[in-house]
Amino acid sequence: MRNSLITLEDVSLVFARGWPSRERVEAVAGVSLNIPEGGILALVGETGSGKTTLGKLVAGLYRPTRGRVLFRGQDLRAMDRRTFLEYRRAVQLVHQDAFAALNPVRTVYHSLKAPLLHHRLARTERDAREQVAALLTQVGLTPPELFLDKYPHQLSGGQRQRVLLARALTVQPRLIVADEPVSMVDVSLRLSILQLLRELNRRLGIAILYITHDLATARYLAEDGQLAVMYLGKIVEHGTFREVLGNPRHPYLQALLSAVPIPDPRIARSMRPMTLQEIDPPDPRRPPSGCRFHPRCPYARPICREIPPALEGPADHRVACHFAAEIPPWHPLSAASPSQWA
Ligand code: SF4
């Protein structure tokens, strides 16, 4: 069993704003997860589910309102300065919007040189240039001389995303938090970015937290790792990727799966999409009582409005649903209708 790199223990984060109303949004609500050294965790959910906020908590950009974030077993809040700096180097965030994340008036070389010099990983200008060239080669920007002196606007979306990955690698991280890294890249280039992430994981043992709304790319990257499904700030289903996708139990995950397009029209025509009670997610400022999914859930019963379900089950497959054991297993071609179940 691998050692734990990042552990979240009952982590919550509340944003409050405005006066005197003090509007509160609980973006992350009681999340417990573990990312092992060299592991891959795909965090999946729709917009507003809190997955980006959770990624920023893992990267140390936000502090939890409640609960603890541990790095190699040490609480971030109790760390001395040296260990905290080690953690900040070890965990690197790669943003969705590579264009916004790169300084438009800096060349690729200058963007990548800065962290090397800041962390004293390069002593001289020549050393820095050699290291940056090696990093560009590592992320597939070859020959590096073609890219060193280019500005972000002179690169394609896929090349900018590779530069961001190279910048993350400058400080020899142990975990990359990749927040929708392929959502703004041409479909034809997505696979190559995902392959690069997989290669960094396999060759260098870098753990990946892959944040996405796209189950297909999550499957490509994290098939041997873990899958966590997030809804309105809570993890509703979690376990090994194969076990969770092989036997999806939570109605929200079943609905996500039923929305994945099937390229073969003959199969697509026979599919039975799962119909939710409501299409739009609730206002996160006023999350529903009990199970937060109950206004949309086709299986909801009175208890669902009253009591929040706990995330329960064996470590390889936990589900937060009062009726997880009774809801029919889901498959696109044999999905039982919720009305039959009731
Ligand atoms: Fe649906 Fe109830 Fe399960 Fe929530 S607890 S997912 S409302 S059946």
Short mmCIF file of C-alpha atoms and ligand atoms in Angstrom, two decimals:
data_model
loop_
_atom_site.label_atom_id
_atom_site.label_comp_id
_atom_site.label_asym_id
_atom_site.label_seq_id
_atom_site.Cartn_x
_atom_site.Cartn_y
_atom_site.Cartn_z
CA MET A 1 0.00 0.00 0.00
CA ARG A 2 1.29 3.44 -0.96
CA ASN A 3 2.00 6.12 1.64
CA SER A 4 -0.41 8.99 1.87
CA LEU A 5 0.72 12.22 0.22
CA ILE A 6 -2.34 14.42 0.84
CA THR A 7 -5.14 13.61 3.25
CA LEU A 8 -8.31 15.66 3.67
CA GLU A 9 -10.09 15.06 6.97
CA ASP A 10 -13.67 16.33 7.12
CA VAL A 11 -12.68 19.50 5.25
CA SER A 12 -15.19 22.31 4.77
CA LEU A 13 -14.77 25.76 3.30
CA VAL A 14 -17.33 28.53 3.70
CA PHE A 15 -17.16 31.76 1.71
CA ALA A 16 -18.94 34.67 3.34
CA ARG A 17 -19.49 38.09 1.79
CA GLY A 18 -21.63 41.22 2.03
CA TRP A 19 -22.85 43.21 4.99
CA PRO A 20 -25.17 43.07 6.87
CA SER A 21 -26.61 39.98 5.11
CA ARG A 22 -23.34 37.99 5.28
CA GLU A 23 -24.22 35.66 2.46
CA ARG A 24 -22.63 32.28 3.05
CA VAL A 25 -21.71 29.61 0.53
CA GLU A 26 -20.41 26.29 1.76
CA ALA A 27 -18.33 25.46 -1.31
CA VAL A 28 -16.84 22.31 0.24
CA ALA A 29 -18.76 20.43 2.91
CA GLY A 30 -17.13 17.74 5.07
CA VAL A 31 -14.87 16.12 2.47
CA SER A 32 -12.52 13.29 3.46
CA LEU A 33 -10.17 11.95 0.76
CA ASN A 34 -6.70 10.55 0.42
CA ILE A 35 -4.23 10.98 -2.45
CA PRO A 36 -1.39 8.44 -2.18
CA GLU A 37 2.19 9.02 -3.38
CA GLY A 38 2.21 8.41 -7.12
CA GLY A 39 -1.57 7.89 -7.29
CA ILE A 40 -4.19 9.42 -9.58
CA LEU A 41 -7.51 10.75 -8.31
CA ALA A 42 -10.11 12.03 -10.78
CA LEU A 43 -12.52 14.51 -9.19
CA VAL A 44 -15.66 14.79 -11.31
CA GLY A 45 -18.69 17.05 -11.01
CA GLU A 46 -20.68 19.71 -12.80
CA THR A 47 -19.92 23.45 -12.70
CA GLY A 48 -20.44 24.83 -9.20
CA SER A 49 -19.94 21.47 -7.47
CA GLY A 50 -16.90 22.82 -5.58
CA LYS A 51 -14.25 20.72 -7.31
CA THR A 52 -11.99 23.67 -8.23
CA THR A 53 -12.25 24.99 -4.66
CA LEU A 54 -11.27 21.55 -3.38
CA GLY A 55 -8.27 21.58 -5.73
CA LYS A 56 -7.20 24.95 -4.33
CA LEU A 57 -7.55 23.60 -0.78
CA VAL A 58 -5.24 20.72 -1.71
CA ALA A 59 -2.77 23.19 -3.28
CA GLY A 60 -2.80 25.34 -0.13
CA LEU A 61 -4.37 28.39 -1.82
CA TYR A 62 -7.34 28.26 0.57
CA ARG A 63 -7.44 27.35 4.23
CA PRO A 64 -10.28 25.14 5.38
CA THR A 65 -12.94 26.66 7.62
CA ARG A 66 -13.23 23.27 9.33
CA GLY A 67 -11.25 20.03 9.19
CA ARG A 68 -7.62 19.35 8.34
CA VAL A 69 -5.41 19.06 5.28
CA LEU A 70 -2.40 16.82 5.89
CA PHE A 71 0.76 16.61 3.79
CA ARG A 72 2.62 13.34 4.43
CA GLY A 73 0.74 13.09 7.72
CA GLN A 74 1.48 16.64 8.90
CA ASP A 75 -1.28 19.19 9.41
CA LEU A 76 -0.64 22.24 7.19
CA ARG A 77 -1.63 24.57 10.01
CA ALA A 78 0.93 23.08 12.41
CA MET A 79 3.87 23.10 9.96
CA ASP A 80 6.99 25.12 10.50
CA ARG A 81 7.96 27.48 7.68
CA ARG A 82 10.51 25.12 6.14
CA THR A 83 8.11 22.19 5.89
CA PHE A 84 5.36 24.47 4.57
CA LEU A 85 7.66 25.70 1.78
CA GLU A 86 8.53 22.08 0.99
CA TYR A 87 4.80 21.33 0.72
CA ARG A 88 4.17 24.37 -1.53
CA ARG A 89 6.90 23.15 -3.86
CA ALA A 90 5.65 19.58 -3.80
CA VAL A 91 2.08 20.49 -4.79
CA GLN A 92 1.68 22.44 -8.03
CA LEU A 93 -1.53 23.72 -9.58
CA VAL A 94 -2.00 23.69 -13.37
CA HIS A 95 -4.82 26.00 -14.41
CA GLN A 96 -7.52 25.48 -16.98
CA ASP A 97 -6.82 28.76 -18.79
CA ALA A 98 -3.16 28.56 -19.81
CA PHE A 99 -3.34 31.93 -21.57
CA ALA A 100 -4.40 33.71 -18.37
CA ALA A 101 -1.90 31.76 -16.26
CA LEU A 102 1.12 32.87 -18.30
CA ASN A 103 2.47 36.40 -18.21
CA PRO A 104 1.85 37.79 -21.74
CA VAL A 105 4.98 39.96 -21.72
CA ARG A 106 7.33 37.16 -20.65
CA THR A 107 8.87 34.63 -22.99
CA VAL A 108 8.58 30.94 -22.22
CA TYR A 109 12.15 30.98 -20.97
CA HIS A 110 11.53 33.86 -18.58
CA SER A 111 8.33 32.26 -17.23
CA LEU A 112 10.13 29.01 -16.49
CA LYS A 113 13.37 30.56 -15.29
CA ALA A 114 11.68 32.50 -12.46
CA PRO A 115 10.78 29.48 -10.22
CA LEU A 116 14.17 27.86 -10.88
CA LEU A 117 16.00 30.95 -9.63
CA HIS A 118 13.51 31.62 -6.82
CA HIS A 119 14.01 28.13 -5.38
CA ARG A 120 17.76 28.21 -6.12
CA LEU A 121 17.49 25.20 -8.39
CA ALA A 122 19.59 27.00 -10.99
CA ARG A 123 22.70 28.98 -10.11
CA THR A 124 23.57 30.69 -13.37
CA GLU A 125 21.76 31.98 -16.44
CA ARG A 126 23.33 29.24 -18.54
CA ASP A 127 22.30 26.54 -16.07
CA ALA A 128 18.73 27.93 -16.05
CA ARG A 129 18.55 27.94 -19.86
CA GLU A 130 19.76 24.34 -20.03
CA GLN A 131 17.25 23.24 -17.40
CA VAL A 132 14.38 25.05 -19.12
CA ALA A 133 15.35 23.44 -22.46
CA ALA A 134 15.37 20.00 -20.77
CA LEU A 135 11.93 20.65 -19.26
CA LEU A 136 10.48 21.73 -22.62
CA THR A 137 11.82 18.52 -24.14
CA GLN A 138 10.25 16.54 -21.30
CA VAL A 139 6.79 17.96 -22.08
CA GLY A 140 7.17 17.36 -25.82
CA LEU A 141 8.01 20.91 -26.97
CA THR A 142 10.86 19.92 -29.25
CA PRO A 143 13.25 21.18 -30.37
CA PRO A 144 13.21 23.48 -27.31
CA GLU A 145 15.10 26.24 -29.15
CA LEU A 146 11.93 26.82 -31.16
CA PHE A 147 9.92 27.65 -28.03
CA LEU A 148 12.34 29.23 -25.53
CA ASP A 149 11.96 32.78 -26.77
CA LYS A 150 8.32 32.71 -27.79
CA TYR A 151 5.57 34.67 -26.05
CA PRO A 152 2.30 32.99 -24.98
CA HIS A 153 0.32 34.52 -27.87
CA GLN A 154 2.71 32.86 -30.34
CA LEU A 155 1.78 29.39 -29.06
CA SER A 156 -1.24 27.16 -29.65
CA GLY A 157 -3.57 26.23 -26.76
CA GLY A 158 -1.97 22.79 -26.48
CA GLN A 159 1.55 24.25 -26.47
CA ARG A 160 0.60 26.77 -23.75
CA GLN A 161 -0.79 23.95 -21.63
CA ARG A 162 2.51 22.07 -22.05
CA VAL A 163 4.41 25.19 -20.98
CA LEU A 164 2.27 25.30 -17.82
CA LEU A 165 3.12 21.66 -17.12
CA ALA A 166 6.82 22.41 -17.70
CA ARG A 167 6.54 25.34 -15.26
CA ALA A 168 5.00 23.02 -12.66
CA LEU A 169 7.86 20.56 -13.20
CA THR A 170 10.54 23.20 -12.56
CA VAL A 171 10.20 22.64 -8.81
CA GLN A 172 10.12 18.80 -8.98
CA PRO A 173 6.58 18.39 -7.60
CA ARG A 174 5.13 15.25 -6.02
CA LEU A 175 1.53 16.18 -6.90
CA ILE A 176 0.08 18.09 -9.84
CA VAL A 177 -3.42 19.48 -9.33
CA ALA A 178 -4.64 19.67 -12.93
CA ASP A 179 -7.83 21.74 -13.05
CA GLU A 180 -9.67 21.04 -16.33
CA PRO A 181 -6.32 21.08 -18.19
CA VAL A 182 -7.81 20.03 -21.54
CA SER A 183 -11.13 21.85 -21.54
CA MET A 184 -9.73 24.84 -23.50
CA VAL A 185 -7.57 22.76 -25.82
CA ASP A 186 -8.62 21.55 -29.29
CA VAL A 187 -10.25 18.13 -29.12
CA SER A 188 -7.54 16.74 -31.42
CA LEU A 189 -4.82 17.75 -28.92
CA ARG A 190 -6.55 16.64 -25.71
CA LEU A 191 -5.31 13.09 -25.91
CA SER A 192 -1.68 14.19 -26.15
CA ILE A 193 -1.97 16.33 -22.99
CA LEU A 194 -3.62 13.44 -21.12
CA GLN A 195 -0.90 11.09 -22.36
CA LEU A 196 1.69 13.52 -21.06
CA LEU A 197 0.06 13.60 -17.62
CA ARG A 198 -0.06 9.81 -17.57
CA GLU A 199 3.58 9.62 -18.56
CA LEU A 200 4.60 12.06 -15.81
CA ASN A 201 2.73 9.86 -13.35
CA ARG A 202 4.27 6.61 -14.57
CA ARG A 203 7.80 7.77 -15.32
CA LEU A 204 8.38 10.28 -12.51
CA GLY A 205 5.88 8.93 -9.95
CA ILE A 206 4.11 12.30 -9.75
CA ALA A 207 0.63 11.98 -8.22
CA ILE A 208 -2.20 13.67 -10.17
CA LEU A 209 -5.42 15.22 -8.92
CA TYR A 210 -7.38 15.54 -12.16
CA ILE A 211 -10.36 17.89 -11.87
CA THR A 212 -12.92 17.64 -14.65
CA HIS A 213 -16.57 17.54 -15.63
CA ASP A 214 -15.75 15.03 -18.38
CA LEU A 215 -16.00 11.38 -17.37
CA ALA A 216 -14.45 10.19 -20.64
CA THR A 217 -11.14 12.01 -20.08
CA ALA A 218 -11.21 11.04 -16.39
CA ARG A 219 -11.48 7.42 -17.42
CA TYR A 220 -8.58 7.71 -19.83
CA LEU A 221 -6.30 9.17 -17.18
CA ALA A 222 -7.42 7.55 -13.95
CA GLU A 223 -8.59 4.09 -14.94
CA ASP A 224 -6.07 2.52 -12.53
CA GLY A 225 -6.65 5.16 -9.85
CA GLN A 226 -9.55 6.57 -7.87
CA LEU A 227 -12.73 8.41 -8.84
CA ALA A 228 -14.55 10.87 -6.58
CA VAL A 229 -17.86 12.39 -7.67
CA MET A 230 -18.74 15.77 -6.18
CA TYR A 231 -22.15 17.40 -5.94
CA LEU A 232 -22.86 20.76 -4.30
CA GLY A 233 -19.74 20.62 -2.12
CA LYS A 234 -20.03 16.99 -1.05
CA ILE A 235 -18.48 13.76 -2.25
CA VAL A 236 -21.41 11.52 -3.20
CA GLU A 237 -19.52 8.51 -4.55
CA HIS A 238 -15.87 7.50 -4.23
CA GLY A 239 -13.65 4.48 -4.73
CA THR A 240 -11.38 2.80 -7.22
CA PHE A 241 -12.20 3.92 -10.74
CA ARG A 242 -12.96 0.43 -12.02
CA GLU A 243 -15.23 -0.45 -9.11
CA VAL A 244 -17.19 2.83 -9.16
CA LEU A 245 -17.69 2.98 -12.93
CA GLY A 246 -18.31 -0.76 -13.10
CA ASN A 247 -21.12 -0.44 -10.59
CA PRO A 248 -22.31 3.19 -10.30
CA ARG A 249 -24.75 3.44 -7.38
CA HIS A 250 -25.49 7.11 -6.78
CA PRO A 251 -28.30 8.51 -8.98
CA TYR A 252 -26.18 11.60 -9.73
CA LEU A 253 -23.34 9.51 -11.16
CA GLN A 254 -25.88 7.42 -13.05
CA ALA A 255 -27.30 10.64 -14.53
CA LEU A 256 -23.80 11.86 -15.49
CA LEU A 257 -23.11 8.55 -17.21
CA SER A 258 -26.39 8.56 -19.05
CA ALA A 259 -25.46 11.99 -20.50
CA VAL A 260 -22.16 10.77 -22.00
CA PRO A 261 -22.67 10.69 -25.79
CA ILE A 262 -22.20 7.33 -27.50
CA PRO A 263 -20.59 7.68 -30.94
CA ASP A 264 -22.43 4.71 -32.47
CA PRO A 265 -25.93 5.99 -33.44
CA ARG A 266 -27.40 2.44 -33.38
CA ILE A 267 -26.43 2.07 -29.73
CA ALA A 268 -27.27 5.70 -28.90
CA ARG A 269 -30.84 5.21 -30.19
CA SER A 270 -31.42 2.30 -27.81
CA MET A 271 -30.11 4.18 -24.80
CA ARG A 272 -32.47 5.16 -22.02
CA PRO A 273 -31.29 8.47 -20.58
CA MET A 274 -31.99 9.01 -16.92
CA THR A 275 -34.47 11.81 -16.34
CA LEU A 276 -33.89 14.11 -13.42
CA GLN A 277 -36.73 15.83 -11.58
CA GLU A 278 -35.09 19.21 -12.20
CA ILE A 279 -32.46 20.12 -14.75
CA ASP A 280 -30.84 23.09 -13.02
CA PRO A 281 -28.77 22.54 -9.88
CA PRO A 282 -29.99 24.33 -6.73
CA ASP A 283 -28.60 27.69 -5.59
CA PRO A 284 -25.44 26.86 -3.58
CA ARG A 285 -26.26 29.73 -1.18
CA ARG A 286 -29.34 27.79 -0.11
CA PRO A 287 -28.45 24.10 -0.46
CA PRO A 288 -31.40 21.70 -0.06
CA SER A 289 -31.96 20.08 3.33
CA GLY A 290 -31.10 16.41 3.89
CA CYS A 291 -29.58 14.91 0.78
CA ARG A 292 -28.54 17.86 -1.39
CA PHE A 293 -29.51 15.94 -4.51
CA HIS A 294 -33.10 15.28 -3.43
CA PRO A 295 -34.88 17.99 -5.53
CA ARG A 296 -33.44 16.42 -8.70
CA CYS A 297 -33.34 12.77 -7.68
CA PRO A 298 -35.90 10.48 -9.33
CA TYR A 299 -35.58 8.03 -6.40
CA ALA A 300 -36.09 10.56 -3.57
CA ARG A 301 -38.31 9.57 -0.63
CA PRO A 302 -39.41 11.66 2.39
CA ILE A 303 -36.36 10.69 4.50
CA CYS A 304 -34.10 12.18 1.80
CA ARG A 305 -35.44 15.68 2.59
CA GLU A 306 -34.73 15.27 6.29
CA ILE A 307 -31.47 13.39 6.83
CA PRO A 308 -28.20 13.90 4.95
CA PRO A 309 -26.82 10.50 3.89
CA ALA A 310 -23.28 9.62 5.04
CA LEU A 311 -20.60 8.48 2.59
CA GLU A 312 -20.50 4.80 3.49
CA GLY A 313 -19.21 1.47 2.25
CA PRO A 314 -15.93 -0.36 1.78
CA ALA A 315 -12.84 1.76 0.98
CA ASP A 316 -12.96 0.81 -2.71
CA HIS A 317 -16.55 2.01 -3.12
CA ARG A 318 -18.34 4.46 -0.83
CA VAL A 319 -21.72 6.00 -1.65
CA ALA A 320 -23.73 8.78 0.03
CA CYS A 321 -27.30 7.62 -0.59
CA HIS A 322 -29.91 6.18 1.81
CA PHE A 323 -31.02 3.72 -0.85
CA ALA A 324 -27.71 2.83 -2.51
CA ALA A 325 -28.32 -0.88 -1.94
CA GLU A 326 -31.81 -0.76 -3.47
CA ILE A 327 -31.43 1.53 -6.47
CA PRO A 328 -31.10 -0.66 -9.57
CA PRO A 329 -27.65 -0.96 -11.08
CA TRP A 330 -27.34 1.29 -14.08
CA HIS A 331 -26.34 0.47 -17.61
CA PRO A 332 -27.17 2.60 -20.65
CA LEU A 333 -28.98 -0.23 -22.42
CA SER A 334 -30.72 -1.85 -19.47
CA ALA A 335 -31.44 1.02 -17.10
CA ALA A 336 -34.61 0.40 -15.15
CA SER A 337 -36.89 3.38 -15.00
CA PRO A 338 -37.08 5.12 -11.61
CA SER A 339 -40.90 4.79 -11.72
CA GLN A 340 -40.53 0.99 -11.90
CA TRP A 341 -38.34 1.11 -8.80
CA ALA A 342 -40.77 3.16 -6.73
FE1 SF4 B 1 -31.71 10.23 -4.11
FE2 SF4 B 1 -32.42 9.95 -1.56
FE3 SF4 B 1 -30.26 8.73 -2.48
FE4 SF4 B 1 -30.28 11.38 -2.18
S1 SF4 B 1 -30.44 9.84 -0.55
S2 SF4 B 1 -29.50 10.27 -3.90
S3 SF4 B 1 -32.38 11.86 -2.74
S4 SF4 B 1 -32.37 8.37 -3.11
#
